[in-house]
Coordinates of C-alpha atoms and ligand atoms in Angstrom, one line a residue:
X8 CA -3.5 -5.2 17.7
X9 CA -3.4 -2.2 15.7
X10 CA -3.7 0.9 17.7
X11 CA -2.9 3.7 15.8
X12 CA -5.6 4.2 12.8
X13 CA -3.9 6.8 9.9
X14 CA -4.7 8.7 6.8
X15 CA -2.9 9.2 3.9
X16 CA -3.4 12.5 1.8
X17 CA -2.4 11.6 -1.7
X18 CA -2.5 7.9 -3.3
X19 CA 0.7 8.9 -5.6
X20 CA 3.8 7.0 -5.2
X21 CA 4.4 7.9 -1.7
X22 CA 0.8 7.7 -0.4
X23 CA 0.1 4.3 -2.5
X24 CA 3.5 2.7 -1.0
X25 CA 2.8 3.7 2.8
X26 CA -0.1 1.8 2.4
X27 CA 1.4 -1.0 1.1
X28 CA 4.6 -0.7 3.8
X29 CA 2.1 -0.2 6.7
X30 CA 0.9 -3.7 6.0
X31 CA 4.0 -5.1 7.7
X32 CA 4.2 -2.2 10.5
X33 CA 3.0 -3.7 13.5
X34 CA 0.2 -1.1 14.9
X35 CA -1.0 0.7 11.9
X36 CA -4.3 0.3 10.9
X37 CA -4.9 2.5 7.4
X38 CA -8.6 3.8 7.5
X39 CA -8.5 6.5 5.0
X40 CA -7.2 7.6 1.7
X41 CA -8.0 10.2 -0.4
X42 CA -7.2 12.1 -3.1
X43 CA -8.5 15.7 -4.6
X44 CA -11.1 13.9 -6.9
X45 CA -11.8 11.4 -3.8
X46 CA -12.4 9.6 -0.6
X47 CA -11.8 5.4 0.9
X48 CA -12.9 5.4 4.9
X49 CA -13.2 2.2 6.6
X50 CA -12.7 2.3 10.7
X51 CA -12.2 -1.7 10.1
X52 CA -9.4 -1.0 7.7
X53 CA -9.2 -0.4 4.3
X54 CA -8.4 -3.5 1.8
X55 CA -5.1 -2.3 0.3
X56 CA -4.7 -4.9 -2.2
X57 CA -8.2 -3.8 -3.7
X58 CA -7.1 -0.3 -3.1
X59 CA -3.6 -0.4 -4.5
X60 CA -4.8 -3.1 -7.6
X61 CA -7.2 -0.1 -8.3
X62 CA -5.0 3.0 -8.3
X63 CA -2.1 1.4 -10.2
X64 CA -0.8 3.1 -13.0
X65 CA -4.0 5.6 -12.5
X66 CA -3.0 8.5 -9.8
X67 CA -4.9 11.9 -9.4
X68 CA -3.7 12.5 -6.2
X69 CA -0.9 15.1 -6.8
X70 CA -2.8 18.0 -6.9
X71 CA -1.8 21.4 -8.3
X72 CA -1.7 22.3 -11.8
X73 CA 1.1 19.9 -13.3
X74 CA -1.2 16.7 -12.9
X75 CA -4.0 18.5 -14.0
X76 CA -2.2 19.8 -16.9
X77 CA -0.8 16.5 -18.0
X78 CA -3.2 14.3 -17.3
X79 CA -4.8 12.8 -14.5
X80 CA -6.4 9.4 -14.4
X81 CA -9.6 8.9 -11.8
X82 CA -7.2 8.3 -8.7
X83 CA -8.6 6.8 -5.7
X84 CA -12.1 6.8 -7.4
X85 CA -11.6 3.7 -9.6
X86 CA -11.5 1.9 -6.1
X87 CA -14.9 -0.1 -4.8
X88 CA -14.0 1.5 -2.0
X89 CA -13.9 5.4 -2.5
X90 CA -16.5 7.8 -3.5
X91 CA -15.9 11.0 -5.1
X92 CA -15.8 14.5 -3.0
X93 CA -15.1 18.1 -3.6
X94 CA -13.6 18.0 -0.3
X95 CA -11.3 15.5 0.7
X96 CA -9.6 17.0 3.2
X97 CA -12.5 18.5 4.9
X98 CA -14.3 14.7 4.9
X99 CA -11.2 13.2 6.5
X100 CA -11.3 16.3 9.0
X101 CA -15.1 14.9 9.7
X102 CA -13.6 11.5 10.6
X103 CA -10.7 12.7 12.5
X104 CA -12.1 11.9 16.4
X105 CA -11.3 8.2 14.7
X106 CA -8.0 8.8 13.0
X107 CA -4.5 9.4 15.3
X108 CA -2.4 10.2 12.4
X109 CA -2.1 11.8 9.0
X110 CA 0.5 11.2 6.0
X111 CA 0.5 14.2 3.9
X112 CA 2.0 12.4 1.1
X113 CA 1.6 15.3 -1.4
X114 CA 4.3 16.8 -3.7
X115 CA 5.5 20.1 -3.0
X116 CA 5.3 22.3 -6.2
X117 CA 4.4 25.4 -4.0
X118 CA 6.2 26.4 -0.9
X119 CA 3.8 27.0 1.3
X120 CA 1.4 24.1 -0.1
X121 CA 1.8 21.8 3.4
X122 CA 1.2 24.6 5.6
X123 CA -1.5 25.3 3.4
X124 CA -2.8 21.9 4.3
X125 CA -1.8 22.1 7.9
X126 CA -3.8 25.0 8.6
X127 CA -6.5 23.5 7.0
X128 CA -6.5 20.8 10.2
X129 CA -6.2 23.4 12.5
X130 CA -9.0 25.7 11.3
X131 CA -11.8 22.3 11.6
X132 CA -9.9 21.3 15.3
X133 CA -7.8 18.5 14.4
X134 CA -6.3 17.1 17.3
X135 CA -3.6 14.1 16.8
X136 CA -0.4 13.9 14.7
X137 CA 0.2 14.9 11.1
X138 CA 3.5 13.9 9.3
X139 CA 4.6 15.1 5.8
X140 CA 7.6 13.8 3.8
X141 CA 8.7 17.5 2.7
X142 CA 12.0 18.4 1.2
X143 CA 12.6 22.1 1.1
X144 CA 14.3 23.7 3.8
X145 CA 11.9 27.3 3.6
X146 CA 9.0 25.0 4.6
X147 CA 10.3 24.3 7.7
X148 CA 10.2 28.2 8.8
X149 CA 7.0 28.7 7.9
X150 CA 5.8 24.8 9.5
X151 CA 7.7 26.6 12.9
X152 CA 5.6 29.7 12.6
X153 CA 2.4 27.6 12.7
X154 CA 3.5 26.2 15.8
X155 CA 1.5 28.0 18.7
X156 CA -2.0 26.8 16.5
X157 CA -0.2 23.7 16.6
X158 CA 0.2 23.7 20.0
X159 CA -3.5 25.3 20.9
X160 CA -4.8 22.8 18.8
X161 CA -3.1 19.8 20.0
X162 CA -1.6 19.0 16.7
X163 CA 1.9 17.2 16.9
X164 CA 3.5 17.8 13.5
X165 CA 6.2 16.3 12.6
X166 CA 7.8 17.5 9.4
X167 CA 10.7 15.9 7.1
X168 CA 9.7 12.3 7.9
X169 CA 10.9 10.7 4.8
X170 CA 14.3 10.1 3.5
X171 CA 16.2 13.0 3.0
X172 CA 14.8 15.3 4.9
X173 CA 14.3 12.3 7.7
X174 CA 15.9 9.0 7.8
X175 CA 19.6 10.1 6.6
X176 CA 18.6 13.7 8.9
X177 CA 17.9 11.4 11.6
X178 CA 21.4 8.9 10.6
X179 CA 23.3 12.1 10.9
X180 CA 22.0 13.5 14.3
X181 CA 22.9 10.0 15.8
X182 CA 26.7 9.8 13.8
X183 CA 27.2 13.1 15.4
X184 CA 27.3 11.8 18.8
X185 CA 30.9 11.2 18.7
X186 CA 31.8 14.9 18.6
X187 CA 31.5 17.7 20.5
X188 CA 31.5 19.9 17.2
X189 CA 30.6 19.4 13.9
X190 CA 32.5 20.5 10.7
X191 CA 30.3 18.8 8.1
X192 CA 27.3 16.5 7.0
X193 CA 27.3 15.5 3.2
X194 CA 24.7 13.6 2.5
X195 CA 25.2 11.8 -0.5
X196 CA 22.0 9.7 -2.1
X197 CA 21.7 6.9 -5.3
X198 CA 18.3 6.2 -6.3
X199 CA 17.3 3.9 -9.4
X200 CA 13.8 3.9 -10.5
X201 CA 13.5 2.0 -13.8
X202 CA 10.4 0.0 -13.0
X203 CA 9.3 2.8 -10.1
X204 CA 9.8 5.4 -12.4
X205 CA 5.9 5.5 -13.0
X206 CA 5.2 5.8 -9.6
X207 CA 7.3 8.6 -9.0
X208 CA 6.7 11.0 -11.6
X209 CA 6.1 13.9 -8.9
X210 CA 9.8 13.3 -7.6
X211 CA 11.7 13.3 -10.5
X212 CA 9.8 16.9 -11.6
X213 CA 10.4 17.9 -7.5
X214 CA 14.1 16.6 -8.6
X215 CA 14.7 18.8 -11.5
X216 CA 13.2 21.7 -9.8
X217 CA 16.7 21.8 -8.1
X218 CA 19.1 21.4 -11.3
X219 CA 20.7 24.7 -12.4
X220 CA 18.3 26.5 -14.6
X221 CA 15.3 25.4 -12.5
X222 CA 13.3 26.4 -9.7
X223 CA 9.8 24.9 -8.2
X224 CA 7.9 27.4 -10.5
X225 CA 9.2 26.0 -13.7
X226 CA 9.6 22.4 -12.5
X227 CA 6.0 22.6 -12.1
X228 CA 5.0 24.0 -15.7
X229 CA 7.5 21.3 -17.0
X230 CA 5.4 19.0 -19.3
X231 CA 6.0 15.2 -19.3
X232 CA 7.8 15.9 -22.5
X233 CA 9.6 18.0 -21.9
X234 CA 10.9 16.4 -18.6
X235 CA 11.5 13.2 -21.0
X236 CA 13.7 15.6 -23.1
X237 CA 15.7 16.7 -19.5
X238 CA 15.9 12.8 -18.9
X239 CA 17.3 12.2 -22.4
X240 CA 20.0 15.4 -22.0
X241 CA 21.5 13.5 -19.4
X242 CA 21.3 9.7 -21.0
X243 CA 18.9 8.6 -17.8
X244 CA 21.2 9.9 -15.2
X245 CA 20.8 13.0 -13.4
X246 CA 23.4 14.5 -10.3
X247 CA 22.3 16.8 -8.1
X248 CA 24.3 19.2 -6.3
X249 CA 23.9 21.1 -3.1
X250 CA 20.1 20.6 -3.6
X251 CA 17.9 22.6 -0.7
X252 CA 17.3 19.9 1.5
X253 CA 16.0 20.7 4.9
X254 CA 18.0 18.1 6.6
X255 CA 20.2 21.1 7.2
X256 CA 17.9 23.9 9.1
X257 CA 16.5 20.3 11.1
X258 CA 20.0 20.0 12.2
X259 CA 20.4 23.3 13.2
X260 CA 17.2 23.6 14.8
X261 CA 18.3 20.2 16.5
X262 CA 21.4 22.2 17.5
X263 CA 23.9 19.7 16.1
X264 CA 25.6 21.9 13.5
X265 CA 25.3 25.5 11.8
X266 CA 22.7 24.9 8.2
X267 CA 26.1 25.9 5.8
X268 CA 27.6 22.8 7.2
X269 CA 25.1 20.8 5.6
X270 CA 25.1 19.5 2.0
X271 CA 22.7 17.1 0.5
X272 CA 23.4 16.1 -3.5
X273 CA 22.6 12.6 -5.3
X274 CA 21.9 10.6 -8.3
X275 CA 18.9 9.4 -10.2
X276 CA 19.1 6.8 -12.5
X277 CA 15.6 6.4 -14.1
X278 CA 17.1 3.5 -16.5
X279 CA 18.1 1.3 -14.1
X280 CA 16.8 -0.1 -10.9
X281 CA 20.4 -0.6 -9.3
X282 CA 21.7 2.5 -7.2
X283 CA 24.0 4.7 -9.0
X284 CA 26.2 5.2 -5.9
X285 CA 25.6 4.0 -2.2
X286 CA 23.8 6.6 0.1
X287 CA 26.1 7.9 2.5
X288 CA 25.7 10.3 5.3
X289 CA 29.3 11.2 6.4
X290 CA 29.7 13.5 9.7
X291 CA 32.8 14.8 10.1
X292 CA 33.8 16.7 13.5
X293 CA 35.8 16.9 16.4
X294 CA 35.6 14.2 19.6
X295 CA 36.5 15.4 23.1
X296 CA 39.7 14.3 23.1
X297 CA 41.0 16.2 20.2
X298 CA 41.0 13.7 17.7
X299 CA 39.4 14.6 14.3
X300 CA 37.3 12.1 12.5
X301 CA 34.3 11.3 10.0
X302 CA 31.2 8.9 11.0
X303 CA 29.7 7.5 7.7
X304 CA 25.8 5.4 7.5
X305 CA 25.5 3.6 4.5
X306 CA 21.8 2.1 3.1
X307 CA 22.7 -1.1 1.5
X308 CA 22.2 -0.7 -2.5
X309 CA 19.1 -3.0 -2.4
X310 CA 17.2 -1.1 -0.4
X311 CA 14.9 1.1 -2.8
X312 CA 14.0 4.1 -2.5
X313 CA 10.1 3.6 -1.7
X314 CA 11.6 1.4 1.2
X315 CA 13.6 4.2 2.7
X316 CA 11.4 6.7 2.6
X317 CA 8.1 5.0 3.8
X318 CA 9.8 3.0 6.0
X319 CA 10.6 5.8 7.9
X320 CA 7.9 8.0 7.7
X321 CA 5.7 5.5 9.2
X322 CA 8.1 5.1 12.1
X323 CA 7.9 8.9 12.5
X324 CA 4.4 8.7 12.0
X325 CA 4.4 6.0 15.5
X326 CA 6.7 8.0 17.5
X327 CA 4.4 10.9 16.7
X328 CA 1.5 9.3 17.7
X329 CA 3.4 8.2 21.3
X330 CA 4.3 12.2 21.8
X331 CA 0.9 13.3 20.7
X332 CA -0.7 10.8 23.3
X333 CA 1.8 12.2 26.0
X334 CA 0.3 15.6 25.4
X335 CA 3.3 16.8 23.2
X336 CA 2.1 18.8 20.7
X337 CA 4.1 21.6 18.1
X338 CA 6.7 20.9 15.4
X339 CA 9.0 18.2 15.8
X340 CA 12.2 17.4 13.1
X341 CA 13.6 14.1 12.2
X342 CA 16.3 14.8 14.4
X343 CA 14.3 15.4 17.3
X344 CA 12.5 11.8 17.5
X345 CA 13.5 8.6 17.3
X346 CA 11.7 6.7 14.7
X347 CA 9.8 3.5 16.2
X348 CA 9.8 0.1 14.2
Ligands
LIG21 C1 13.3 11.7 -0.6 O1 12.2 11.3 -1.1 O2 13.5 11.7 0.6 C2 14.3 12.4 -1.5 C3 14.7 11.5 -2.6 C4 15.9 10.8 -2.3 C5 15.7 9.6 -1.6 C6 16.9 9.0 -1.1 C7 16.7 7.5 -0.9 C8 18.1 6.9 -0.7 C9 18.1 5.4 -1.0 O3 17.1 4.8 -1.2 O4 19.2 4.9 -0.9 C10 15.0 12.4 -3.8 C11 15.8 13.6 -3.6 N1 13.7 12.8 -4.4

């Protein structure tokens, strides 16, 4: 039976593969999908196959001036079962007393562009349970200082539900456990994406916004070229270093360690589909007892990237949905729920 009916904002990479995950999630029923040329609704369910078949290759969901700039194809439109809209959001807003849950599944090339959203839900009355898959740590200050029209509105958000922030945010809160004080969390990520590289265009230029030299203003003015040229600088392999990640302020706000104790770095490999390096979360700290010692979570290399990051932000997207039905309502981190299956 499939209780919990969602949206996804955005049929990019992210929003095109929670559809497709959330076919083997028990419980989820996908009813809407837009993005900001257009609009799918079903209540029965939408038919993902005819909905992914028809976006492939063709995405105009990532909003915000790069796509526009470099090119856009008709997105969710070219689907039998969309129709175009100036208003996507607001339509899914007018179809929200029969939707739990919404994945904003949007890249982040402004700040403050997911609280932008949120407040957008807040303003028409949205009641149930939006989930985002954002990385920066500043967002998750200004997500907080939403919370009371959160709250009044009887919105649970939770925020950071993908992989890093989220899953290995998540990892670490649980590795912790050992300790009674934490020295250190390095999270430590591999990612190849030769044949999703496509796909997931918006988080390699999300990606380079974080190499020295770059910030999310320029990553976003980047054209395809010339992120091909920063691709070809470093022969197909990027590493990232002390990237902002908010996997630390959601394990501070979790209370499990101070933010500087927190460092998230990694490896992109857009040439090859095999993992770089194995994703590690290592926890180091201090038990009871006095003994000092590190906790590691590894993924295993052959889980991709699409699989760890929509994985879990439809399991955060369930548990959610269970808080928000219990009358829970605010901002909730990775660390703070336990994803469901
Ligand atoms: C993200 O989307 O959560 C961040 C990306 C890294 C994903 C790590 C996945 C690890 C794995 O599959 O082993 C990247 C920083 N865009």
């Amino acid at each position: 039976m499939h209780d919990i009916r969602f949206a996804v904002l955005g049929t990019g990479g992210i929003g095109r593969r929670a559809l497709d995950v959330s076919r083997e999630k028990p419980g989820l029923l996908p009813v809407a999908a837009c993005d900001r040329n257009g609009i799918a609704i079903d209540h029965d369910g939408l038919d993902v196959d005819e909905l992914l078949a028809a976006t492939e290759g063709n995405v105009a969901s990532d909003g915000g001036a790069a796509v526009k700039q470099h090119g856009a194809g008709a997105g969710v439109v070219a689907s039998a079962q969309a129709r175009s809209t100036e208003t996507p959001i607001e339509d899914i807003i007018a179809e929200s007393d029969a939707i739990d849950a919404v994945l904003i599944a949007l890249p982040n090339l402004e700040h403050d562009f997911i609280p932008r959203v949120a407040e957008r839900f807040t303003g028409a009355g949205y009641e149930g349970v939006l989930v985002d898959v954002l990385k920066r740590s500043r967002v998750i200050g200004m997500l907080d200082g939403r919370a009371d029209s959160f709250e009044e509105s009887g919105i649970t958000f939770v925020c950071g539900a993908g992989a890093t922030p989220g899953f290995l945010t998540g990892a670490a809160a649980l590795a912790a456990q050992s300790f009674v004080e934490i020295e250190s969390v390095e999270i430590h990520w591999g990612v190849g994406l030769k044949s999703g590289y496509e796909d997931n265009r918006g988080t390699v230029r999300e990606d380079i916004a974080h190499l020295p030299g770059y910030d999310i203003e320029t990553a976003r003015e980047l054209t395809d070229e010339e992120i091909e040229g920063i691709v070809d600088e470093h022969d197909g392999v990027i590493e990232f270093e002390e990237m902002e990640h908010a996997d630390d302020v959601l394990l501070e706000r979790a209370g499990i360690c101070d933010a500087d104790d927190v460092s998230v770095g990694g490896i992109l490999d857009v040439r090859s589909d095999e993992k770089p390096t194995t994703t590690t979360v290592s926890v180091t700290g201090r038990t009871f007892d006095g003994e000092h010692a590190t906790n590691t979570f590894e993924l295993g290399d052959e889980t991709s990237m699409a699989a760890n990051v929509n994985g879990p932000a439809l399991g955060y997207l369930k548990a959610g949905v269970q808080r928000n039905r219990a009358g829970e309502y605010g901002v909730f981190g990775p660390a703070d729920l336990m994803p469901e299956f």
